[in-house]
Amino acid sequence: MDTRTYSPHIVKYIPFLYVVWADDLLSASEISVFKKAVTEDHLSPEEKKLITSWLNPKTPPADEVITSWKHLIDKSGVKLVESETYPLTSFSMKMSLPGHGEEELSDEKLKFIEINLGIQPNHYRHLFDVETQQVPKANFYDPAKIDAVLKGPHASYIDTFREFLSDPAFQWKISRDKDTFRPRVLEQVKLLASAGYGAMAYESRYGGIDNMPAYAGIFENLMFIDGSLTIKFGVQFGLFGGSIQNLGTKKHHDQWLKATGEGTLLGCFAMTETRHGSNVRGIKTTATYVRETDSIVIDTPGENDNKEYIGNALHSTMATVFAQLIVNGTNQGVHAIVVRVRDDDGNLIPGVRIEDNGYKLGLNGVDNGKIWFKNVSVPRENLLNRFGDIDKDGNYTSRISNPNKRFFTMLGTLVGGRICVAKGAVGGAKLALATAVKYALHRRQFNSGEKIQEDLIMDYPSHQLRLITPIAQTYVYHVTLEHMIRQYTDASETSRRKIETQVAALKALITDFSNKTIQECREACGGKGYLLENRIGDLKNDVDIFTTFEGDNTVLLQLAAKGVLTDFKSEFNSDSYGDILKLVGTQLGDRLTTFNPLFTGNTDKEHLFDPDFHLETFQYHVRRLTFTAASRIRRYVKKGIPPQQVSLNIQTHLLALGRAYGVMLSYEIFSGFVKTLEDEKMQFIFRKLGALYALHHIREHAAWYLEHGYISGAKSKAIRQRVERLCTELRPHVVSLVDGFGIPEHCMTAPISTN
Amino acid sequence: MDTRTYSPHIVKYIPFLYVVWADDLLSASEISVFKKAVTEDHLSPEEKKLITSWLNPKTPPADEVITSWKHLIDKSGVKLVESETYPLTSFSMKMSLPGHGEEELSDEKLKFIEINLGIQPNHYRHLFDVETQQVPKANFYDPAKIDAVLKGPHASYIDTFREFLSDPAFQWKISRDKDTFRPRVLEQVKLLASAGYGAMAYESRYGGIDNMPAYAGIFENLMFIDGSLTIKFGVQFGLFGGSIQNLGTKKHHDQWLKATGEGTLLGCFAMTETRHGSNVRGIKTTATYVRETDSIVIDTPGENDNKEYIGNALHSTMATVFAQLIVNGTNQGVHAIVVRVRDDDGNLIPGVRIEDNGYKLGLNGVDNGKIWFKNVSVPRENLLNRFGDIDKDGNYTSRISNPNKRFFTMLGTLVGGRICVAKGAVGGAKLALATAVKYALHRRQFNSGEKIQEDLIMDYPSHQLRLITPIAQTYVYHVTLEHMIRQYTDASETSRRKIETQVAALKALITDFSNKTIQECREACGGKGYLLENRIGDLKNDVDIFTTFEGDNTVLLQLAAKGVLTDFKSEFNSDSYGDILKLVGTQLGDRLTTFNPLFTGNTDKEHLFDPDFHLETFQYHVRRLTFTAASRIRRYVKKGIPPQQVSLNIQTHLLALGRAYGVMLSYEIFSGFVKTLEDEKMQFIFRKLGALYALHHIREHAAWYLEHGYISGAKSKAIRQRVERLCTELRPHVVSLVDGFGIPEHCMTAPISTN
């Protein structure tokens, strides 16, 4: 075949054809996109026939034909400019019409193919001669618009706050010595308080704006400054202030909330004990009501029953202490009491002992301490009495008679803290990803041996998988948490039950995700990622503990699974599997285990991108795991197996259910959100991020889906390939996607993110 | 059914029957174990008939029968003592023959069932009333004997060395400030050198014992002291000393090796540059021979072409500098030259600039620095000339004419460093696992609501999966590396080619494993794991960079894959896929893709434990990935796709192949080693560890095996269940297994590992 005889109409398609046949990139629906463009183009019937003949997957062009295209391309001397919005169209038109001006070289048909096929420079850059670029990026998407979507209704608060963070007091630096790091963080907390940020979630009479979602938003942004600051801020205003706000009543609010928000009253949240972390109901500290003095006496019974890891412990004047409340000799369960631990001069109150917890892996700007109480007496009024009180006659009263329910109602009001922890984890992932992406866009390593310039590491498929997949997850989790914080804020006490279950799953899922992501970012930056100056190291160490505090992830996932099993109706943590069965019993129908057989073998692109397919798949996973867990429980209960043994037998099953539920929930929220986006272009990229999230997670559990015949082997392979393909399709927009996180320039201080 | 009518012969089987039917624990081969014991027991035909009737999986006992057994057990008042070697046998005999003495209560049939079924207290502890224990452990295996197996032929060196580490100079403490940490580590290195440990791998005339395997053994043990010490030790004696030993000739050895081993001459290994890490061939530093002065001039061309991350840079007098050697205007490729960087007073040589790399995530006791050279002249003799030399007439000579081959031959001699890095990673995993296991054996959380004592966290299935699976992997990798270091030491120059490929895969696999394991240990210890005093934090941060240095894991896996593709014949890193094809072409037969169809659906225990099944499975994985990679390359080459584009297209494929190869290789070595163990009891537990390793890895890639029809869905599920089951079966021996690592008591300093 003589290549010189091709008309310009044919020539303009040749780079596309070459790229398409250089690798087996296209599915049937994609071939038809190509054909459609050719059919509708202004070509002669012979030209259409020839091009179409090269588009039949059953009779692909011969190797010689493909090689002849390559010669034609090489001979043309045209160079590929990757940073153009439509690089392949531009290349093809230059080749087809040499010597023509920029304006004439646009071609709508080619653009249509290029955008709809999602073939990207990564698929073909070494097929062509590439024009050397220093900063290769596409600016198809405006990061500010993406950021606006993420900020949502509280954009103005976030913008003002980000600006506020440019204060030199917040400039990040390496801090190794806790004794200088902690005072610095304390000053930062006070500075934030003085500007009103601490009180944002409180009512206006206490200095706030009663806006929990906005508070959660700024909380996440604090991670761009420093993890220790974020956590100390959260302890002071969210945990200590939040306990007064949510567990106390007006007398407590009036007394303490304003000063707490202003940072003039520092407090801590003393729940965890050395021997009891996850099992809070088992804590040993006692709060005994003494009628004679109308006071409550706080006591640490054994040497190892002290409070531990209490953030802000070395700076606090007050502590919200969780203890077994004993009234008239009866243990009424765990309650919270506000206890003064230091006097106005900062000296410990007699009977209180506080020790530094010492150096930790991260968060060394937070003063964690151990606290012991030896018969410390506080007024009866210090009991945070929203859900249980001691009346002036010394009798215990509560409007919630079931002690189990009462306990979980109290804990439930603190669920905002778990949402904030997850938001902080997302903030950490964002900063790490933005840093790693910026580095990958100027770091080059290896070349073809012929070219002088080495490849950007961002152009390696493994690097794209490593960084772009978590970028998609970050978007999904951001949207999910924004939704949850609004739900939580608006919820009634009863609907909070469901939200708690959901948050339990999400906190576990997201903090685990964030840790893995920051680790990937460290490795993706090689030795540079290991230098503290580049921030990823501290992010890694700070976020690490997010998987443990505010509820250990393993425990939370089981809590979530029990919620799913009982359709969110029962008390959490119920050890009675008989009770669970009663609630779940009616659901054990076929409905739980059927699925659409048409999905099983469908490997076409359209289908793999279909949110309905993703949703149905995640829902099937949850339904099926629910059904099998319930069936197992039923069998055990029939045989009289004790509850704790049932727990052990099905523990890993519940963990899988909790995780599957979290993934499903996130995707439900995200895909619902995407539908509400009015800008079509924005909706397009968000849908793509959602598809990558979904296919990544289906791929993670592919073995399970295969075992159950839900997907075929061919489909499993197709999903794996689609995940890689999607990463490549998002590659040109990767700068916009990380800039869309809205991290202020004054926070992007890692040298590798700027050089 | 009236339970009171059972004879003692029946009663003694009831706890076993109850346990067996309480969960669906048994496969067909296990039921037959039970039946065999019953058949051979001294029972009446009626008794045998009754018990056997309860052992038919097709007609399991009715729920009422099972419940009646439970009543009988509860009524007996017998308590389970988990720490007994055969707890269920002992329980059953006490129930069968109340009031009898210890000796009479042994029963060989029950013991036979208990040991062969592998049912463990974890499966049934809550079915019975449990006697409270403070330190529950079985001492069925003697840790010292396990340790002896691991130490192998260099036991005496290791033992002496461990004793030496009790010197107070090695006592671990928290070190935050690099300026006090580094001198301390330097003193420790000198102390080790003065005792002869630095020179162990050198010949006796240079103060050594010419024993590389023993050197690697003590290197691993150094991780029990501190990561910084391990790495600085490795830089001084392994990298700097190793470069003189392996790349230099006798004149260099005579001049420097003794002083290096004694620690009186400190040196560094200057290869990596700021802009070139993975792609060493691309480094920019030049070494230009100047005939007039018969000297070599070292120069850093651009500001960012400096050497970076050079360990020991701030303490060194000499540096082995890797640079492009230019002789008579011709670049002869990368060579190593010994360059003096400081005078005897510690002042920098004119033209040399060294800067501190600053704080890192970990290893802050190592003085990493950046080095620039400005026309620094050294004598011609300082060229390490084993593989390439400049003669006295100023001409370049080498017995290896292919520059590519010459370069990789030079690098190949440094492969010992990669083995040591992997050994260090294994040492880190051992210390973290031992610490986490000790904690899990006294940390309790949650109970059944009826019992006072909470469950040990070691008894939760998720905790067993998390800790016992990596313990099995640690054993496999220990044995693998011991084998590799011996192979490496004994190898000829040509067979080293294969070893380099193998080590590339193993270094990547094992350092990645170690990081993940230490992370699991941190989380498994909750907040306590986050405190630096408990050591896991520093291990995490120190080992983190092992995935990057001495070869980035992503790059190494591709290197390994190319080695596999070419059957270890070609030069590494060849960019010519045409060359690869020539070598692999002959292998593209059916042999590569066939498998034994009898394996596909077999879910029986015997089969799942069969090393032949494991090996065949791993080999199939490697064969199949090799075949498909080669097929893809063939297609691309036919179409004229340039090599670098082929690289990108198949990159993730090669990564999968590299990993699969590493897993196969480890298991081949380990299963071969287990056969050589003479003690049958020891062989039994090592086989179990091997089975857990194998099934864990098959499970990790279950989606792939399912896609290819290699295993059925039912088998995939069975494998998942077997992994959990194996963890539980190893649970009673978990203390022996971590004590078997041989970590000296003076190194187990974490408070949580002792309290």
PDB file of C-alpha atoms in Angstrom, chain B residues 347-515:
ATOM      1  CA  ASN B 347      37.768  20.098  57.256  1.00  0.00           C
ATOM      2  CA  LEU B 348      36.257  19.826  53.791  1.00  0.00           C
ATOM      3  CA  ILE B 349      38.723  19.410  50.915  1.00  0.00           C
ATOM      4  CA  PRO B 350      38.722  22.510  48.660  1.00  0.00           C
ATOM      5  CA  GLY B 351      36.111  22.085  45.924  1.00  0.00           C
ATOM      6  CA  VAL B 352      33.894  19.833  48.019  1.00  0.00           C
ATOM      7  CA  ARG B 353      30.651  21.216  49.440  1.00  0.00           C
ATOM      8  CA  ILE B 354      28.524  19.131  51.813  1.00  0.00           C
ATOM      9  CA  GLU B 355      25.154  20.105  53.271  1.00  0.00           C
ATOM     10  CA  ASP B 356      22.964  18.367  55.787  1.00  0.00           C
ATOM     11  CA  ASN B 357      19.837  16.826  54.219  1.00  0.00           C
ATOM     12  CA  GLY B 358      17.941  17.829  57.342  1.00  0.00           C
ATOM     13  CA  TYR B 359      15.194  16.014  59.214  1.00  0.00           C
ATOM     14  CA  LYS B 360      13.639  12.931  57.710  1.00  0.00           C
ATOM     15  CA  LEU B 361      10.581  10.909  58.615  1.00  0.00           C
ATOM     16  CA  GLY B 362      12.873   8.381  60.304  1.00  0.00           C
ATOM     17  CA  LEU B 363      16.516   7.337  60.533  1.00  0.00           C
ATOM     18  CA  ASN B 364      17.448  10.693  62.008  1.00  0.00           C
ATOM     19  CA  GLY B 365      20.489   9.102  63.597  1.00  0.00           C
ATOM     20  CA  VAL B 366      21.926   8.769  60.093  1.00  0.00           C
ATOM     21  CA  ASP B 367      23.704  11.857  58.754  1.00  0.00           C
ATOM     22  CA  ASN B 368      22.406  12.082  55.197  1.00  0.00           C
ATOM     23  CA  GLY B 369      23.875  14.884  53.164  1.00  0.00           C
ATOM     24  CA  LYS B 370      24.165  16.491  49.758  1.00  0.00           C
ATOM     25  CA  ILE B 371      27.594  16.691  48.104  1.00  0.00           C
ATOM     26  CA  TRP B 372      28.826  18.937  45.308  1.00  0.00           C
ATOM     27  CA  PHE B 373      32.242  18.636  43.654  1.00  0.00           C
ATOM     28  CA  LYS B 374      33.925  21.521  41.874  1.00  0.00           C
ATOM     29  CA  ASN B 375      36.837  20.130  39.839  1.00  0.00           C
ATOM     30  CA  VAL B 376      38.184  17.966  42.618  1.00  0.00           C
ATOM     31  CA  SER B 377      41.281  16.113  41.511  1.00  0.00           C
ATOM     32  CA  VAL B 378      42.268  12.612  42.683  1.00  0.00           C
ATOM     33  CA  PRO B 379      45.064  10.271  41.535  1.00  0.00           C
ATOM     34  CA  ARG B 380      44.268   7.919  38.650  1.00  0.00           C
ATOM     35  CA  GLU B 381      44.769   4.995  41.048  1.00  0.00           C
ATOM     36  CA  ASN B 382      41.642   5.985  42.928  1.00  0.00           C
ATOM     37  CA  LEU B 383      39.493   4.587  40.143  1.00  0.00           C
ATOM     38  CA  LEU B 384      38.023   1.336  41.484  1.00  0.00           C
ATOM     39  CA  ASN B 385      39.324  -0.660  38.579  1.00  0.00           C
ATOM     40  CA  ARG B 386      38.099  -4.223  38.853  1.00  0.00           C
ATOM     41  CA  PHE B 387      35.859  -3.959  35.796  1.00  0.00           C
ATOM     42  CA  GLY B 388      37.354  -0.993  33.959  1.00  0.00           C
ATOM     43  CA  ASP B 389      40.692   0.793  34.215  1.00  0.00           C
ATOM     44  CA  ILE B 390      42.824   3.576  32.799  1.00  0.00           C
ATOM     45  CA  ASP B 391      46.294   2.327  32.013  1.00  0.00           C
ATOM     46  CA  LYS B 392      49.433   4.349  32.630  1.00  0.00           C
ATOM     47  CA  ASP B 393      49.356   5.575  29.042  1.00  0.00           C
ATOM     48  CA  GLY B 394      45.998   7.107  29.686  1.00  0.00           C
ATOM     49  CA  ASN B 395      43.898   4.603  27.720  1.00  0.00           C
ATOM     50  CA  TYR B 396      40.682   3.052  28.951  1.00  0.00           C
ATOM     51  CA  THR B 397      40.626  -0.740  29.182  1.00  0.00           C
ATOM     52  CA  SER B 398      38.031  -3.247  30.278  1.00  0.00           C
ATOM     53  CA  ARG B 399      37.626  -6.997  29.936  1.00  0.00           C
ATOM     54  CA  ILE B 400      33.874  -6.367  29.485  1.00  0.00           C
ATOM     55  CA  SER B 401      33.486  -4.695  26.113  1.00  0.00           C
ATOM     56  CA  ASN B 402      29.694  -4.126  26.240  1.00  0.00           C
ATOM     57  CA  PRO B 403      29.257  -0.936  28.329  1.00  0.00           C
ATOM     58  CA  ASN B 404      25.734  -1.980  29.315  1.00  0.00           C
ATOM     59  CA  LYS B 405      26.966  -5.315  30.584  1.00  0.00           C
ATOM     60  CA  ARG B 406      29.890  -3.639  32.334  1.00  0.00           C
ATOM     61  CA  PHE B 407      27.584  -1.255  34.159  1.00  0.00           C
ATOM     62  CA  PHE B 408      25.286  -4.007  35.382  1.00  0.00           C
ATOM     63  CA  THR B 409      28.196  -6.221  36.360  1.00  0.00           C
ATOM     64  CA  MET B 410      29.421  -3.403  38.606  1.00  0.00           C
ATOM     65  CA  LEU B 411      25.988  -2.899  40.131  1.00  0.00           C
ATOM     66  CA  GLY B 412      25.579  -6.644  40.498  1.00  0.00           C
ATOM     67  CA  THR B 413      28.402  -6.897  42.970  1.00  0.00           C
ATOM     68  CA  LEU B 414      26.444  -4.606  45.241  1.00  0.00           C
ATOM     69  CA  VAL B 415      23.395  -6.868  45.405  1.00  0.00           C
ATOM     70  CA  GLY B 416      24.428  -7.990  48.877  1.00  0.00           C
ATOM     71  CA  GLY B 417      23.198  -4.589  50.046  1.00  0.00           C
ATOM     72  CA  ARG B 418      19.714  -5.311  48.759  1.00  0.00           C
ATOM     73  CA  ILE B 419      19.629  -8.623  50.587  1.00  0.00           C
ATOM     74  CA  CYS B 420      20.695  -6.820  53.757  1.00  0.00           C
ATOM     75  CA  VAL B 421      17.984  -4.197  53.329  1.00  0.00           C
ATOM     76  CA  ALA B 422      15.400  -6.956  53.046  1.00  0.00           C
ATOM     77  CA  LYS B 423      16.884  -8.681  56.099  1.00  0.00           C
ATOM     78  CA  GLY B 424      16.679  -5.427  58.020  1.00  0.00           C
ATOM     79  CA  ALA B 425      13.035  -5.135  57.012  1.00  0.00           C
ATOM     80  CA  VAL B 426      12.387  -8.635  58.324  1.00  0.00           C
ATOM     81  CA  GLY B 427      14.145  -7.703  61.591  1.00  0.00           C
ATOM     82  CA  GLY B 428      11.876  -4.688  61.950  1.00  0.00           C
ATOM     83  CA  ALA B 429       8.782  -6.787  61.304  1.00  0.00           C
ATOM     84  CA  LYS B 430       9.925  -9.293  63.934  1.00  0.00           C
ATOM     85  CA  LEU B 431      10.317  -6.684  66.653  1.00  0.00           C
ATOM     86  CA  ALA B 432       6.972  -5.070  65.827  1.00  0.00           C
ATOM     87  CA  LEU B 433       5.166  -8.421  65.739  1.00  0.00           C
ATOM     88  CA  ALA B 434       6.716  -9.616  68.982  1.00  0.00           C
ATOM     89  CA  THR B 435       5.698  -6.367  70.677  1.00  0.00           C
ATOM     90  CA  ALA B 436       2.142  -6.446  69.325  1.00  0.00           C
ATOM     91  CA  VAL B 437       1.664 -10.104  70.240  1.00  0.00           C
ATOM     92  CA  LYS B 438       2.902  -9.605  73.806  1.00  0.00           C
ATOM     93  CA  TYR B 439       0.487  -6.709  74.177  1.00  0.00           C
ATOM     94  CA  ALA B 440      -2.401  -8.709  72.728  1.00  0.00           C
ATOM     95  CA  LEU B 441      -1.751 -11.391  75.317  1.00  0.00           C
ATOM     96  CA  HIS B 442      -2.492  -9.137  78.252  1.00  0.00           C
ATOM     97  CA  ARG B 443      -4.751  -6.495  76.742  1.00  0.00           C
ATOM     98  CA  ARG B 444      -8.431  -7.351  77.255  1.00  0.00           C
ATOM     99  CA  GLN B 445     -11.466  -5.589  75.840  1.00  0.00           C
ATOM    100  CA  PHE B 446     -15.182  -6.445  75.890  1.00  0.00           C
ATOM    101  CA  ASN B 447     -16.886  -9.368  77.514  1.00  0.00           C
ATOM    102  CA  SER B 448     -20.062 -11.341  77.209  1.00  0.00           C
ATOM    103  CA  GLY B 449     -21.916  -9.280  79.769  1.00  0.00           C
ATOM    104  CA  GLU B 450     -22.000 -12.248  82.143  1.00  0.00           C
ATOM    105  CA  LYS B 451     -18.345 -12.784  82.734  1.00  0.00           C
ATOM    106  CA  ILE B 452     -16.140 -10.416  84.662  1.00  0.00           C
ATOM    107  CA  GLN B 453     -13.005 -10.994  82.662  1.00  0.00           C
ATOM    108  CA  GLU B 454     -12.949  -9.451  79.221  1.00  0.00           C
ATOM    109  CA  ASP B 455     -11.571 -11.278  76.196  1.00  0.00           C
ATOM    110  CA  LEU B 456      -7.908 -11.031  75.297  1.00  0.00           C
ATOM    111  CA  ILE B 457      -7.641  -9.111  72.060  1.00  0.00           C
ATOM    112  CA  MET B 458      -5.430 -11.950  70.762  1.00  0.00           C
ATOM    113  CA  ASP B 459      -8.573 -14.110  70.790  1.00  0.00           C
ATOM    114  CA  TYR B 460     -10.441 -12.018  68.246  1.00  0.00           C
ATOM    115  CA  PRO B 461     -10.314 -13.506  64.737  1.00  0.00           C
ATOM    116  CA  SER B 462      -9.550 -10.132  63.163  1.00  0.00           C
ATOM    117  CA  HIS B 463      -6.579  -9.736  65.483  1.00  0.00           C
ATOM    118  CA  GLN B 464      -5.306 -13.194  64.607  1.00  0.00           C
ATOM    119  CA  LEU B 465      -5.567 -12.504  60.898  1.00  0.00           C
ATOM    120  CA  ARG B 466      -3.780  -9.225  61.403  1.00  0.00           C
ATOM    121  CA  LEU B 467      -0.852 -10.618  63.404  1.00  0.00           C
ATOM    122  CA  ILE B 468      -0.511 -14.332  62.705  1.00  0.00           C
ATOM    123  CA  THR B 469      -0.584 -14.080  58.903  1.00  0.00           C
ATOM    124  CA  PRO B 470       2.452 -11.760  58.908  1.00  0.00           C
ATOM    125  CA  ILE B 471       4.186 -14.006  61.439  1.00  0.00           C
ATOM    126  CA  ALA B 472       3.944 -16.815  58.889  1.00  0.00           C
ATOM    127  CA  GLN B 473       5.243 -14.504  56.174  1.00  0.00           C
ATOM    128  CA  THR B 474       8.127 -13.453  58.404  1.00  0.00           C
ATOM    129  CA  TYR B 475       9.202 -17.078  58.768  1.00  0.00           C
ATOM    130  CA  VAL B 476       9.036 -17.644  55.041  1.00  0.00           C
ATOM    131  CA  TYR B 477      10.999 -14.505  54.240  1.00  0.00           C
ATOM    132  CA  HIS B 478      13.623 -15.200  56.895  1.00  0.00           C
ATOM    133  CA  VAL B 479      14.322 -18.612  55.411  1.00  0.00           C
ATOM    134  CA  THR B 480      14.251 -17.197  51.871  1.00  0.00           C
ATOM    135  CA  LEU B 481      16.816 -14.514  52.624  1.00  0.00           C
ATOM    136  CA  GLU B 482      19.117 -16.903  54.453  1.00  0.00           C
ATOM    137  CA  HIS B 483      19.069 -19.019  51.329  1.00  0.00           C
ATOM    138  CA  MET B 484      19.673 -16.039  49.027  1.00  0.00           C
ATOM    139  CA  ILE B 485      22.615 -14.656  50.969  1.00  0.00           C
ATOM    140  CA  ARG B 486      24.325 -18.045  50.789  1.00  0.00           C
ATOM    141  CA  GLN B 487      23.580 -18.305  47.069  1.00  0.00           C
ATOM    142  CA  TYR B 488      24.911 -14.799  46.534  1.00  0.00           C
ATOM    143  CA  THR B 489      28.081 -15.457  48.488  1.00  0.00           C
ATOM    144  CA  ASP B 490      28.844 -18.653  46.623  1.00  0.00           C
ATOM    145  CA  ALA B 491      27.844 -17.483  43.170  1.00  0.00           C
ATOM    146  CA  SER B 492      30.022 -17.090  40.115  1.00  0.00           C
ATOM    147  CA  GLU B 493      29.842 -13.860  38.170  1.00  0.00           C
ATOM    148  CA  THR B 494      27.486 -15.360  35.588  1.00  0.00           C
ATOM    149  CA  SER B 495      25.067 -16.994  37.987  1.00  0.00           C
ATOM    150  CA  ARG B 496      24.896 -13.702  39.865  1.00  0.00           C
ATOM    151  CA  ARG B 497      22.801 -12.389  36.994  1.00  0.00           C
ATOM    152  CA  LYS B 498      19.921 -14.618  38.037  1.00  0.00           C
ATOM    153  CA  ILE B 499      20.415 -13.869  41.715  1.00  0.00           C
ATOM    154  CA  GLU B 500      20.194 -10.138  41.022  1.00  0.00           C
ATOM    155  CA  THR B 501      16.804 -10.612  39.378  1.00  0.00           C
ATOM    156  CA  GLN B 502      15.619 -12.728  42.260  1.00  0.00           C
ATOM    157  CA  VAL B 503      16.860 -10.282  44.849  1.00  0.00           C
ATOM    158  CA  ALA B 504      15.191  -7.388  43.001  1.00  0.00           C
ATOM    159  CA  ALA B 505      11.810  -9.105  43.334  1.00  0.00           C
ATOM    160  CA  LEU B 506      12.403 -10.183  46.924  1.00  0.00           C
ATOM    161  CA  LYS B 507      13.669  -6.810  48.124  1.00  0.00           C
ATOM    162  CA  ALA B 508      10.506  -5.170  46.761  1.00  0.00           C
ATOM    163  CA  LEU B 509       8.185  -7.843  48.101  1.00  0.00           C
ATOM    164  CA  ILE B 510       9.730  -8.028  51.557  1.00  0.00           C
ATOM    165  CA  THR B 511      10.210  -4.316  52.268  1.00  0.00           C
ATOM    166  CA  ASP B 512       6.618  -3.707  51.227  1.00  0.00           C
ATOM    167  CA  PHE B 513       5.496  -6.553  53.475  1.00  0.00           C
ATOM    168  CA  SER B 514       7.459  -5.175  56.390  1.00  0.00           C
ATOM    169  CA  ASN B 515       5.934  -1.710  56.093  1.00  0.00           C
TER     170      ASN B 515
END
